[in-house]
Amino acid sequence: MDILLSSTEAARYLGVSRQTLYAYVSRGWVRSEAGGSSRSRRYNRLDLERLRQRKEVRSEPARKLTTALSWGVPLLETELTLIDEGQLYYRGRNAVELARSERFFSVIKWFWNQDPFQVLTDGTAFVNPRLNSSPLREFQRCLMELSDRDVGGYDLSVPTALSTGWRILELFLQCLVGRSDVRLEDATEQLQQAWAPKSPDLTGLLNAALILCMDHELNASSFTARVVASAESSLYEIVLAGLCALRGHRHGGMSLLCYQLLTELESTNTLRTTLVEWHREKGFVPGFGHPLYPAGDVRAKALLLMLRKTRVGQSQAKLVAQAVQVLRKPATIDLVLAALARAYGLPASSPFSIFALARIAGWIGHAIEQHRQGGLIRPRARYIGRMPG
């Protein structure tokens, strides 16, 4: 469906008269643009969807609000990310196109709506990570230490939050590559050198993966980050909270299950049987089908296409295609991140690491936006237990 609709289409979409539609426009509820002729107007479908959802909530408030927390009606307003008609957009630009044409660090600055900006530094190393430790655990330890030592972490206004966020990302990059001399501008090259020094073509794939994983509307970890930000916690604590949500196997931790699955599928001659066993033992097969993408995860499609074009990625791309054919469900980004890692011999933790590095940039954007909007996120619960007395 087009983003802009005619007055007849817009009125029919809402189930109202054109006069009522014009009233909505005059109240600022629906944006309109000049149409083809001098007098015609075109009406923004996203505004119409919001109006229709509000109407549905008013007509059936209990049912709509009960399902809102599970792929239901939108709960918060954001300028960051839109998922619409099977496509993913960051601030109105197609994320797949950004992944094909831009660098990760430049998309971060643009996503934070501060491109260009200067990272403020005072020459002080707030914390020195132990570079021979588990990257994720050491990163979490450093965040805890910084939350106690850096009072600037509580300032979520611009430009302080931008500088703090940039340092957080570079801190995680230090932990991932085991080096202190890192620059976020060179993140993909440094990851490639640390993980697969003989595969320079990996750099472009990592760059695309990071951009595609940066944000995904109000997912579990981003919602967590916004709730914690609304409580006026520090940016370090916001990122820690996001990581806790991300590690769950129904979220970013899914990529680790996908890595295990692909490892087993590579070593079996009975792919179909292995998939059945996974479903029987675990109750599901990870990495297939996404509720927001009935026609297939566009992030997965874009990254899988890039992987298929590489020499080392063809066997993994073929394996994914075979599994998709058996399950009759399209692959998700979690599975393709795992396929990328298997193809290039990356660490088993790398799919999650890529996901986390990218998504941290997204959480920081959400934290800044939440701070600007203000207010504590505090939904109410509908009690369904035994009544007192």
mmCIF file of C-alpha atoms in Angstrom:
data_model
loop_
_atom_site.group_PDB
_atom_site.id
_atom_site.type_symbol
_atom_site.label_atom_id
_atom_site.label_comp_id
_atom_site.label_asym_id
_atom_site.label_seq_id
_atom_site.Cartn_x
_atom_site.Cartn_y
_atom_site.Cartn_z
ATOM 1 C CA MET A 1 0.000 0.000 0.000
ATOM 2 C CA ASP A 2 1.225 3.510 -0.806
ATOM 3 C CA ILE A 3 2.372 5.837 1.973
ATOM 4 C CA LEU A 4 0.123 8.600 0.586
ATOM 5 C CA LEU A 5 -3.585 8.008 -0.090
ATOM 6 C CA SER A 6 -6.243 10.051 -1.843
ATOM 7 C CA SER A 7 -9.060 11.600 0.204
ATOM 8 C CA THR A 8 -11.456 8.868 -0.936
ATOM 9 C CA GLU A 9 -8.990 6.105 -0.015
ATOM 10 C CA ALA A 10 -8.134 7.751 3.307
ATOM 11 C CA ALA A 11 -11.784 8.212 4.310
ATOM 12 C CA ARG A 12 -12.570 4.598 3.371
ATOM 13 C CA TYR A 13 -9.538 3.388 5.336
ATOM 14 C CA LEU A 14 -10.820 5.136 8.469
ATOM 15 C CA GLY A 15 -14.480 4.379 7.823
ATOM 16 C CA VAL A 16 -15.438 8.065 8.009
ATOM 17 C CA SER A 17 -16.720 10.740 5.646
ATOM 18 C CA ARG A 18 -14.347 13.028 3.794
ATOM 19 C CA GLN A 19 -15.626 15.937 5.896
ATOM 20 C CA THR A 20 -14.519 14.101 9.035
ATOM 21 C CA LEU A 21 -11.151 13.409 7.393
ATOM 22 C CA TYR A 22 -10.707 17.132 6.697
ATOM 23 C CA ALA A 23 -11.530 17.836 10.346
ATOM 24 C CA TYR A 24 -8.774 15.426 11.412
ATOM 25 C CA VAL A 25 -6.342 17.294 9.158
ATOM 26 C CA SER A 26 -7.326 20.679 10.599
ATOM 27 C CA ARG A 27 -6.667 19.344 14.120
ATOM 28 C CA GLY A 28 -3.188 18.217 13.094
ATOM 29 C CA TRP A 29 -3.967 14.515 13.461
ATOM 30 C CA VAL A 30 -3.311 13.636 9.810
ATOM 31 C CA ARG A 31 -0.601 15.104 7.600
ATOM 32 C CA SER A 32 -1.386 15.878 3.973
ATOM 33 C CA GLU A 33 0.571 16.904 0.892
ATOM 34 C CA ALA A 34 -0.362 18.499 -2.405
ATOM 35 C CA GLY A 35 -1.525 15.950 -4.973
ATOM 36 C CA GLY A 36 -1.226 15.892 -8.740
ATOM 37 C CA SER A 37 -3.737 18.667 -9.398
ATOM 38 C CA SER A 38 -3.779 22.119 -7.855
ATOM 39 C CA ARG A 39 -6.602 21.333 -5.387
ATOM 40 C CA SER A 40 -6.137 17.652 -4.557
ATOM 41 C CA ARG A 41 -4.363 16.465 -1.416
ATOM 42 C CA ARG A 42 -2.725 13.184 -0.428
ATOM 43 C CA TYR A 43 -2.936 11.849 3.134
ATOM 44 C CA ASN A 44 -0.260 10.112 5.206
ATOM 45 C CA ARG A 45 -1.175 6.453 5.762
ATOM 46 C CA LEU A 46 0.921 6.155 8.938
ATOM 47 C CA ASP A 47 -1.145 8.908 10.560
ATOM 48 C CA LEU A 48 -4.301 7.139 9.410
ATOM 49 C CA GLU A 49 -3.096 3.877 10.966
ATOM 50 C CA ARG A 50 -2.480 5.604 14.292
ATOM 51 C CA LEU A 51 -5.968 7.099 14.229
ATOM 52 C CA ARG A 52 -7.551 3.753 13.414
ATOM 53 C CA GLN A 53 -5.623 2.032 16.195
ATOM 54 C CA ARG A 54 -6.763 4.669 18.691
ATOM 55 C CA LYS A 55 -10.338 4.094 17.579
ATOM 56 C CA GLU A 56 -9.942 0.336 18.067
ATOM 57 C CA VAL A 57 -8.468 0.850 21.535
ATOM 58 C CA ARG A 58 -11.396 3.076 22.508
ATOM 59 C CA SER A 59 -13.925 0.523 21.246
ATOM 60 C CA GLU A 60 -12.237 -2.501 22.883
ATOM 61 C CA PRO A 61 -9.790 -1.063 25.431
ATOM 62 C CA ALA A 62 -9.313 -4.164 27.568
ATOM 63 C CA ARG A 63 -8.573 -6.523 24.683
ATOM 64 C CA LYS A 64 -6.352 -4.120 22.756
ATOM 65 C CA LEU A 65 -4.268 -3.011 25.717
ATOM 66 C CA THR A 66 -3.886 -6.580 26.979
ATOM 67 C CA THR A 67 -2.332 -7.608 23.653
ATOM 68 C CA ALA A 68 -0.297 -4.419 23.199
ATOM 69 C CA LEU A 69 2.779 -5.910 24.868
ATOM 70 C CA SER A 70 2.871 -8.875 22.458
ATOM 71 C CA TRP A 71 3.207 -7.608 18.877
ATOM 72 C CA GLY A 72 0.106 -5.439 19.475
ATOM 73 C CA VAL A 73 -0.826 -1.780 19.038
ATOM 74 C CA PRO A 74 2.057 0.731 19.418
ATOM 75 C CA LEU A 75 2.718 1.881 22.984
ATOM 76 C CA LEU A 76 5.301 4.624 22.427
ATOM 77 C CA GLU A 77 6.047 7.247 19.816
ATOM 78 C CA THR A 78 9.458 7.323 18.149
ATOM 79 C CA GLU A 79 11.228 9.063 15.293
ATOM 80 C CA LEU A 80 13.897 6.380 15.080
ATOM 81 C CA THR A 81 12.637 3.235 13.357
ATOM 82 C CA LEU A 82 9.660 2.187 11.280
ATOM 83 C CA ILE A 83 8.683 -1.329 10.180
ATOM 84 C CA ASP A 84 6.070 -0.994 7.462
ATOM 85 C CA GLU A 85 4.871 -3.197 4.601
ATOM 86 C CA GLY A 86 7.712 -5.652 5.208
ATOM 87 C CA GLN A 87 10.425 -2.984 5.089
ATOM 88 C CA LEU A 88 12.713 -1.522 7.763
ATOM 89 C CA TYR A 89 13.431 2.214 7.907
ATOM 90 C CA TYR A 90 15.754 4.288 10.088
ATOM 91 C CA ARG A 91 14.529 7.878 10.323
ATOM 92 C CA GLY A 92 12.658 7.447 7.052
ATOM 93 C CA ARG A 93 15.531 5.825 5.102
ATOM 94 C CA ASN A 94 15.519 2.191 4.030
ATOM 95 C CA ALA A 95 17.885 0.233 6.296
ATOM 96 C CA VAL A 96 18.821 -2.228 3.550
ATOM 97 C CA GLU A 97 19.871 0.623 1.271
ATOM 98 C CA LEU A 98 21.890 2.152 4.101
ATOM 99 C CA ALA A 99 23.623 -1.202 4.640
ATOM 100 C CA ARG A 100 24.615 -1.266 0.988
ATOM 101 C CA SER A 101 25.927 2.280 0.754
ATOM 102 C CA GLU A 102 27.022 3.663 4.144
ATOM 103 C CA ARG A 103 29.556 2.967 6.879
ATOM 104 C CA PHE A 104 28.417 1.760 10.293
ATOM 105 C CA PHE A 105 29.904 4.674 12.216
ATOM 106 C CA SER A 106 28.339 7.262 9.901
ATOM 107 C CA VAL A 107 24.905 5.628 10.255
ATOM 108 C CA ILE A 108 25.287 5.778 14.051
ATOM 109 C CA LYS A 109 25.894 9.524 13.975
ATOM 110 C CA TRP A 110 22.990 10.031 11.614
ATOM 111 C CA PHE A 111 20.723 7.724 13.643
ATOM 112 C CA TRP A 112 21.502 9.751 16.749
ATOM 113 C CA ASN A 113 20.485 12.787 14.682
ATOM 114 C CA GLN A 114 23.827 14.434 15.364
ATOM 115 C CA ASP A 115 25.929 14.143 12.225
ATOM 116 C CA PRO A 116 28.458 15.630 12.446
ATOM 117 C CA PHE A 117 29.314 15.751 16.128
ATOM 118 C CA GLN A 118 32.545 15.878 18.068
ATOM 119 C CA VAL A 119 33.201 13.311 20.753
ATOM 120 C CA LEU A 120 34.080 15.162 23.945
ATOM 121 C CA THR A 121 37.116 13.688 25.693
ATOM 122 C CA ASP A 122 39.086 14.883 28.682
ATOM 123 C CA GLY A 123 42.054 12.580 28.199
ATOM 124 C CA THR A 124 41.048 10.385 31.149
ATOM 125 C CA ALA A 125 40.783 6.620 30.756
ATOM 126 C CA PHE A 126 37.760 5.917 32.925
ATOM 127 C CA VAL A 127 38.392 2.191 32.940
ATOM 128 C CA ASN A 128 40.890 -0.231 31.417
ATOM 129 C CA PRO A 129 39.289 -3.508 30.347
ATOM 130 C CA ARG A 130 41.100 -6.792 30.899
ATOM 131 C CA LEU A 131 41.629 -7.685 27.264
ATOM 132 C CA ASN A 132 42.257 -11.406 27.849
ATOM 133 C CA SER A 133 38.880 -11.982 29.509
ATOM 134 C CA SER A 134 35.500 -13.043 28.145
ATOM 135 C CA PRO A 135 34.506 -9.996 26.032
ATOM 136 C CA LEU A 136 30.889 -9.755 27.128
ATOM 137 C CA ARG A 137 31.540 -10.395 30.820
ATOM 138 C CA GLU A 138 34.407 -7.910 30.876
ATOM 139 C CA PHE A 139 32.294 -5.308 29.098
ATOM 140 C CA GLN A 140 29.535 -5.753 31.670
ATOM 141 C CA ARG A 141 32.067 -5.452 34.510
ATOM 142 C CA CYS A 142 33.427 -2.232 33.016
ATOM 143 C CA LEU A 143 29.936 -0.789 32.630
ATOM 144 C CA MET A 144 29.234 -1.480 36.300
ATOM 145 C CA GLU A 145 32.478 0.209 37.295
ATOM 146 C CA LEU A 146 31.800 3.206 35.069
ATOM 147 C CA SER A 147 28.285 3.581 36.440
ATOM 148 C CA ASP A 148 29.892 4.163 39.860
ATOM 149 C CA ARG A 149 32.737 6.408 38.687
ATOM 150 C CA ASP A 150 31.412 8.599 35.869
ATOM 151 C CA VAL A 151 28.746 11.064 36.945
ATOM 152 C CA GLY A 152 28.485 12.177 33.312
ATOM 153 C CA GLY A 153 26.674 8.926 32.566
ATOM 154 C CA TYR A 154 23.549 10.388 34.129
ATOM 155 C CA ASP A 155 23.473 13.257 31.634
ATOM 156 C CA LEU A 156 21.334 11.970 28.745
ATOM 157 C CA SER A 157 21.212 15.338 27.032
ATOM 158 C CA VAL A 158 23.127 16.218 23.880
ATOM 159 C CA PRO A 159 26.114 16.443 23.493
ATOM 160 C CA THR A 160 27.191 14.647 26.694
ATOM 161 C CA ALA A 161 25.195 11.471 25.994
ATOM 162 C CA LEU A 162 26.648 11.279 22.484
ATOM 163 C CA SER A 163 30.202 11.295 23.808
ATOM 164 C CA THR A 164 29.394 8.801 26.559
ATOM 165 C CA GLY A 165 27.644 6.559 24.050
ATOM 166 C CA TRP A 166 30.568 6.700 21.635
ATOM 167 C CA ARG A 167 32.995 5.717 24.422
ATOM 168 C CA ILE A 168 30.701 2.845 25.449
ATOM 169 C CA LEU A 169 30.753 1.482 21.903
ATOM 170 C CA GLU A 170 34.537 1.790 21.689
ATOM 171 C CA LEU A 171 34.849 0.078 25.080
ATOM 172 C CA PHE A 172 32.890 -2.929 23.794
ATOM 173 C CA LEU A 173 34.996 -2.918 20.634
ATOM 174 C CA GLN A 174 38.127 -3.052 22.815
ATOM 175 C CA CYS A 175 36.748 -6.097 24.601
ATOM 176 C CA LEU A 176 35.808 -7.816 21.337
ATOM 177 C CA VAL A 177 39.128 -7.365 19.502
ATOM 178 C CA GLY A 178 41.419 -7.580 22.552
ATOM 179 C CA ARG A 179 43.129 -4.258 21.830
ATOM 180 C CA SER A 180 43.069 -0.864 23.510
ATOM 181 C CA ASP A 181 43.867 1.174 20.370
ATOM 182 C CA VAL A 182 40.453 1.050 18.692
ATOM 183 C CA ARG A 183 38.379 3.564 16.768
ATOM 184 C CA LEU A 184 34.691 3.144 16.082
ATOM 185 C CA GLU A 185 35.318 4.539 12.603
ATOM 186 C CA ASP A 186 37.407 1.403 11.920
ATOM 187 C CA ALA A 187 35.180 -1.078 13.766
ATOM 188 C CA THR A 188 34.511 -3.431 10.858
ATOM 189 C CA GLU A 189 38.175 -3.571 9.814
ATOM 190 C CA GLN A 190 39.322 -4.201 13.380
ATOM 191 C CA LEU A 191 36.747 -6.940 13.916
ATOM 192 C CA GLN A 192 37.801 -8.565 10.658
ATOM 193 C CA GLN A 193 41.477 -8.441 11.641
ATOM 194 C CA ALA A 194 40.730 -9.951 15.047
ATOM 195 C CA TRP A 195 38.377 -12.668 13.840
ATOM 196 C CA ALA A 196 39.469 -13.536 10.285
ATOM 197 C CA PRO A 197 42.716 -11.755 9.324
ATOM 198 C CA LYS A 198 42.989 -13.638 6.024
ATOM 199 C CA SER A 199 39.485 -12.682 4.846
ATOM 200 C CA PRO A 200 39.398 -8.978 3.916
ATOM 201 C CA ASP A 201 36.059 -9.457 2.127
ATOM 202 C CA LEU A 202 34.471 -10.034 5.536
ATOM 203 C CA THR A 203 34.661 -6.296 6.258
ATOM 204 C CA GLY A 204 31.766 -5.392 3.967
ATOM 205 C CA LEU A 205 29.588 -8.160 5.380
ATOM 206 C CA LEU A 206 30.263 -7.056 8.949
ATOM 207 C CA ASN A 207 29.455 -3.461 8.056
ATOM 208 C CA ALA A 208 26.122 -4.471 6.523
ATOM 209 C CA ALA A 209 25.277 -6.772 9.444
ATOM 210 C CA LEU A 210 25.957 -4.042 11.997
ATOM 211 C CA ILE A 211 23.766 -1.527 10.192
ATOM 212 C CA LEU A 212 20.927 -4.019 9.704
ATOM 213 C CA CYS A 213 20.964 -5.012 13.395
ATOM 214 C CA MET A 214 21.220 -1.493 14.833
ATOM 215 C CA ASP A 215 17.564 -1.028 15.699
ATOM 216 C CA HIS A 216 14.269 -2.797 15.262
ATOM 217 C CA GLU A 217 11.568 -0.546 16.654
ATOM 218 C CA LEU A 218 10.347 -1.394 20.182
ATOM 219 C CA ASN A 219 11.936 -4.820 20.625
ATOM 220 C CA ALA A 220 12.437 -6.354 24.064
ATOM 221 C CA SER A 221 15.876 -4.860 24.700
ATOM 222 C CA SER A 222 15.070 -1.413 23.297
ATOM 223 C CA PHE A 223 11.880 -1.268 25.366
ATOM 224 C CA THR A 224 13.939 -2.266 28.411
ATOM 225 C CA ALA A 225 16.459 0.472 27.627
ATOM 226 C CA ARG A 226 13.697 3.064 27.324
ATOM 227 C CA VAL A 227 12.083 2.021 30.605
ATOM 228 C CA VAL A 228 15.423 2.277 32.417
ATOM 229 C CA ALA A 229 16.162 5.604 30.712
ATOM 230 C CA SER A 230 12.764 6.927 31.792
ATOM 231 C CA ALA A 231 13.767 6.173 35.397
ATOM 232 C CA GLU A 232 16.765 8.506 34.864
ATOM 233 C CA SER A 233 19.404 5.814 35.305
ATOM 234 C CA SER A 234 22.872 6.323 33.835
ATOM 235 C CA LEU A 235 23.652 5.446 30.229
ATOM 236 C CA TYR A 236 25.940 2.664 31.472
ATOM 237 C CA GLU A 237 23.054 1.116 33.407
ATOM 238 C CA ILE A 238 20.740 1.536 30.423
ATOM 239 C CA VAL A 239 23.144 -0.447 28.235
ATOM 240 C CA LEU A 240 23.566 -3.078 30.961
ATOM 241 C CA ALA A 241 19.803 -3.513 31.165
ATOM 242 C CA GLY A 242 19.549 -3.797 27.396
ATOM 243 C CA LEU A 243 22.228 -6.497 27.372
ATOM 244 C CA CYS A 244 20.350 -8.519 29.983
ATOM 245 C CA ALA A 245 17.275 -8.554 27.757
ATOM 246 C CA LEU A 246 19.290 -9.172 24.597
ATOM 247 C CA ARG A 247 20.955 -12.306 25.964
ATOM 248 C CA GLY A 248 17.657 -14.172 26.220
ATOM 249 C CA HIS A 249 17.247 -16.966 23.672
ATOM 250 C CA ARG A 250 14.027 -15.403 22.371
ATOM 251 C CA HIS A 251 15.965 -12.260 21.465
ATOM 252 C CA GLY A 252 19.663 -11.775 20.597
ATOM 253 C CA GLY A 253 20.592 -15.066 22.222
ATOM 254 C CA MET A 254 18.670 -16.746 19.408
ATOM 255 C CA SER A 255 21.743 -16.273 17.188
ATOM 256 C CA LEU A 256 23.763 -18.566 19.467
ATOM 257 C CA LEU A 257 21.129 -21.285 19.134
ATOM 258 C CA CYS A 258 21.251 -20.776 15.372
ATOM 259 C CA TYR A 259 25.019 -21.263 15.448
ATOM 260 C CA GLN A 260 24.534 -24.593 17.247
ATOM 261 C CA LEU A 261 21.857 -25.608 14.762
ATOM 262 C CA LEU A 262 24.011 -24.873 11.713
ATOM 263 C CA THR A 263 26.933 -26.721 13.280
ATOM 264 C CA GLU A 264 24.755 -29.823 13.589
ATOM 265 C CA LEU A 265 23.259 -29.443 10.114
ATOM 266 C CA GLU A 266 26.741 -29.254 8.581
ATOM 267 C CA SER A 267 27.698 -32.606 10.070
ATOM 268 C CA THR A 268 24.585 -34.574 9.154
ATOM 269 C CA ASN A 269 23.383 -36.240 5.998
ATOM 270 C CA THR A 270 19.799 -36.166 7.242
ATOM 271 C CA LEU A 271 18.949 -32.463 7.451
ATOM 272 C CA ARG A 272 15.238 -33.081 7.735
ATOM 273 C CA THR A 273 15.680 -35.510 10.635
ATOM 274 C CA THR A 274 17.943 -33.085 12.488
ATOM 275 C CA LEU A 275 15.353 -30.319 12.165
ATOM 276 C CA VAL A 276 12.639 -32.646 13.457
ATOM 277 C CA GLU A 277 14.814 -33.609 16.437
ATOM 278 C CA TRP A 278 15.432 -29.957 17.281
ATOM 279 C CA HIS A 279 11.724 -29.291 17.251
ATOM 280 C CA ARG A 280 10.975 -32.379 19.339
ATOM 281 C CA GLU A 281 13.635 -31.651 21.965
ATOM 282 C CA LYS A 282 13.435 -27.849 22.189
ATOM 283 C CA GLY A 283 9.895 -27.136 21.032
ATOM 284 C CA PHE A 284 10.989 -24.956 18.118
ATOM 285 C CA VAL A 285 13.677 -24.531 15.467
ATOM 286 C CA PRO A 286 15.523 -21.209 15.897
ATOM 287 C CA GLY A 287 16.018 -18.741 13.066
ATOM 288 C CA PHE A 288 12.902 -19.181 10.938
ATOM 289 C CA GLY A 289 9.830 -16.965 10.563
ATOM 290 C CA HIS A 290 9.330 -13.463 11.977
ATOM 291 C CA PRO A 291 5.919 -12.026 12.969
ATOM 292 C CA LEU A 292 6.741 -8.587 11.538
ATOM 293 C CA TYR A 293 7.870 -9.975 8.176
ATOM 294 C CA PRO A 294 5.300 -12.407 6.737
ATOM 295 C CA ALA A 295 7.161 -12.419 3.410
ATOM 296 C CA GLY A 296 10.558 -12.849 5.049
ATOM 297 C CA ASP A 297 12.972 -10.844 7.190
ATOM 298 C CA VAL A 298 14.389 -8.156 4.876
ATOM 299 C CA ARG A 299 17.554 -7.934 6.977
ATOM 300 C CA ALA A 300 18.186 -11.640 6.520
ATOM 301 C CA LYS A 301 17.463 -11.481 2.797
ATOM 302 C CA ALA A 302 19.922 -8.631 2.253
ATOM 303 C CA LEU A 303 22.752 -10.174 4.279
ATOM 304 C CA LEU A 304 22.199 -13.668 2.860
ATOM 305 C CA LEU A 305 22.401 -12.284 -0.672
ATOM 306 C CA MET A 306 25.759 -10.691 0.149
ATOM 307 C CA LEU A 307 26.998 -13.909 1.763
ATOM 308 C CA ARG A 308 25.911 -15.984 -1.231
ATOM 309 C CA LYS A 309 28.077 -13.823 -3.511
ATOM 310 C CA THR A 310 31.255 -14.676 -1.598
ATOM 311 C CA ARG A 311 33.317 -17.766 -2.288
ATOM 312 C CA VAL A 312 33.366 -19.021 1.298
ATOM 313 C CA GLY A 313 29.731 -18.194 1.987
ATOM 314 C CA GLN A 314 28.090 -20.267 -0.723
ATOM 315 C CA SER A 315 27.912 -23.532 1.226
ATOM 316 C CA GLN A 316 26.288 -21.856 4.245
ATOM 317 C CA ALA A 317 23.834 -20.003 2.016
ATOM 318 C CA LYS A 318 22.918 -23.323 0.398
ATOM 319 C CA LEU A 319 22.446 -24.950 3.813
ATOM 320 C CA VAL A 320 20.122 -22.141 4.904
ATOM 321 C CA ALA A 321 18.137 -22.480 1.677
ATOM 322 C CA GLN A 322 17.703 -26.223 2.223
ATOM 323 C CA ALA A 323 16.429 -25.702 5.768
ATOM 324 C CA VAL A 324 14.039 -22.981 4.582
ATOM 325 C CA GLN A 325 12.656 -25.377 1.985
ATOM 326 C CA VAL A 326 12.037 -28.084 4.595
ATOM 327 C CA LEU A 327 10.470 -25.796 7.201
ATOM 328 C CA ARG A 328 8.622 -23.626 4.660
ATOM 329 C CA LYS A 329 9.529 -20.548 6.716
ATOM 330 C CA PRO A 330 11.971 -17.806 5.673
ATOM 331 C CA ALA A 331 15.224 -17.293 7.555
ATOM 332 C CA THR A 332 15.632 -14.535 10.140
ATOM 333 C CA ILE A 333 18.621 -12.279 10.716
ATOM 334 C CA ASP A 334 19.666 -14.492 13.661
ATOM 335 C CA LEU A 335 20.203 -17.480 11.378
ATOM 336 C CA VAL A 336 22.076 -15.486 8.744
ATOM 337 C CA LEU A 337 24.404 -13.974 11.360
ATOM 338 C CA ALA A 338 25.186 -17.529 12.441
ATOM 339 C CA ALA A 339 25.708 -18.585 8.813
ATOM 340 C CA LEU A 340 28.125 -15.690 8.346
ATOM 341 C CA ALA A 341 30.077 -16.779 11.415
ATOM 342 C CA ARG A 342 30.189 -20.419 10.306
ATOM 343 C CA ALA A 343 31.259 -19.488 6.776
ATOM 344 C CA TYR A 344 34.262 -17.437 7.920
ATOM 345 C CA GLY A 345 35.198 -19.537 10.936
ATOM 346 C CA LEU A 346 34.402 -16.774 13.413
ATOM 347 C CA PRO A 347 34.081 -17.392 17.169
ATOM 348 C CA ALA A 348 30.862 -19.079 18.273
ATOM 349 C CA SER A 349 29.993 -15.943 20.244
ATOM 350 C CA SER A 350 30.457 -13.626 17.248
ATOM 351 C CA PRO A 351 26.824 -13.617 16.006
ATOM 352 C CA PHE A 352 25.704 -12.293 19.386
ATOM 353 C CA SER A 353 28.659 -9.893 19.554
ATOM 354 C CA ILE A 354 27.732 -8.371 16.188
ATOM 355 C CA PHE A 355 24.110 -8.097 17.258
ATOM 356 C CA ALA A 356 25.059 -6.513 20.599
ATOM 357 C CA LEU A 357 27.539 -3.971 19.208
ATOM 358 C CA ALA A 358 24.964 -2.830 16.682
ATOM 359 C CA ARG A 359 22.037 -2.770 19.075
ATOM 360 C CA ILE A 360 23.941 -0.791 21.730
ATOM 361 C CA ALA A 361 24.033 2.067 19.226
ATOM 362 C CA GLY A 362 20.271 1.709 18.907
ATOM 363 C CA TRP A 363 19.697 1.726 22.676
ATOM 364 C CA ILE A 364 21.697 4.915 23.020
ATOM 365 C CA GLY A 365 19.478 6.535 20.395
ATOM 366 C CA HIS A 366 16.393 5.350 22.294
ATOM 367 C CA ALA A 367 17.795 6.634 25.606
ATOM 368 C CA ILE A 368 18.422 10.089 24.149
ATOM 369 C CA GLU A 369 14.951 10.168 22.595
ATOM 370 C CA GLN A 370 13.299 8.990 25.813
ATOM 371 C CA HIS A 371 15.125 11.659 27.811
ATOM 372 C CA ARG A 372 13.955 14.316 25.369
ATOM 373 C CA GLN A 373 10.343 13.102 25.566
ATOM 374 C CA GLY A 374 10.448 12.876 29.366
ATOM 375 C CA GLY A 375 8.142 11.036 31.731
ATOM 376 C CA LEU A 376 8.380 7.714 33.554
ATOM 377 C CA ILE A 377 7.240 4.643 31.629
ATOM 378 C CA ARG A 378 4.942 3.002 34.136
ATOM 379 C CA PRO A 379 2.128 0.901 32.620
ATOM 380 C CA ARG A 380 -0.646 -0.447 34.841
ATOM 381 C CA ALA A 381 -1.545 -4.100 35.274
ATOM 382 C CA ARG A 382 -5.036 -5.594 35.058
ATOM 383 C CA TYR A 383 -5.459 -7.791 38.126
ATOM 384 C CA ILE A 384 -6.916 -11.238 37.366
ATOM 385 C CA GLY A 385 -6.255 -12.985 40.688
ATOM 386 C CA ARG A 386 -8.419 -13.675 43.694
ATOM 387 C CA MET A 387 -10.221 -10.601 44.990
ATOM 388 C CA PRO A 388 -9.512 -9.516 48.584
ATOM 389 C CA GLY A 389 -12.050 -10.323 51.263
#
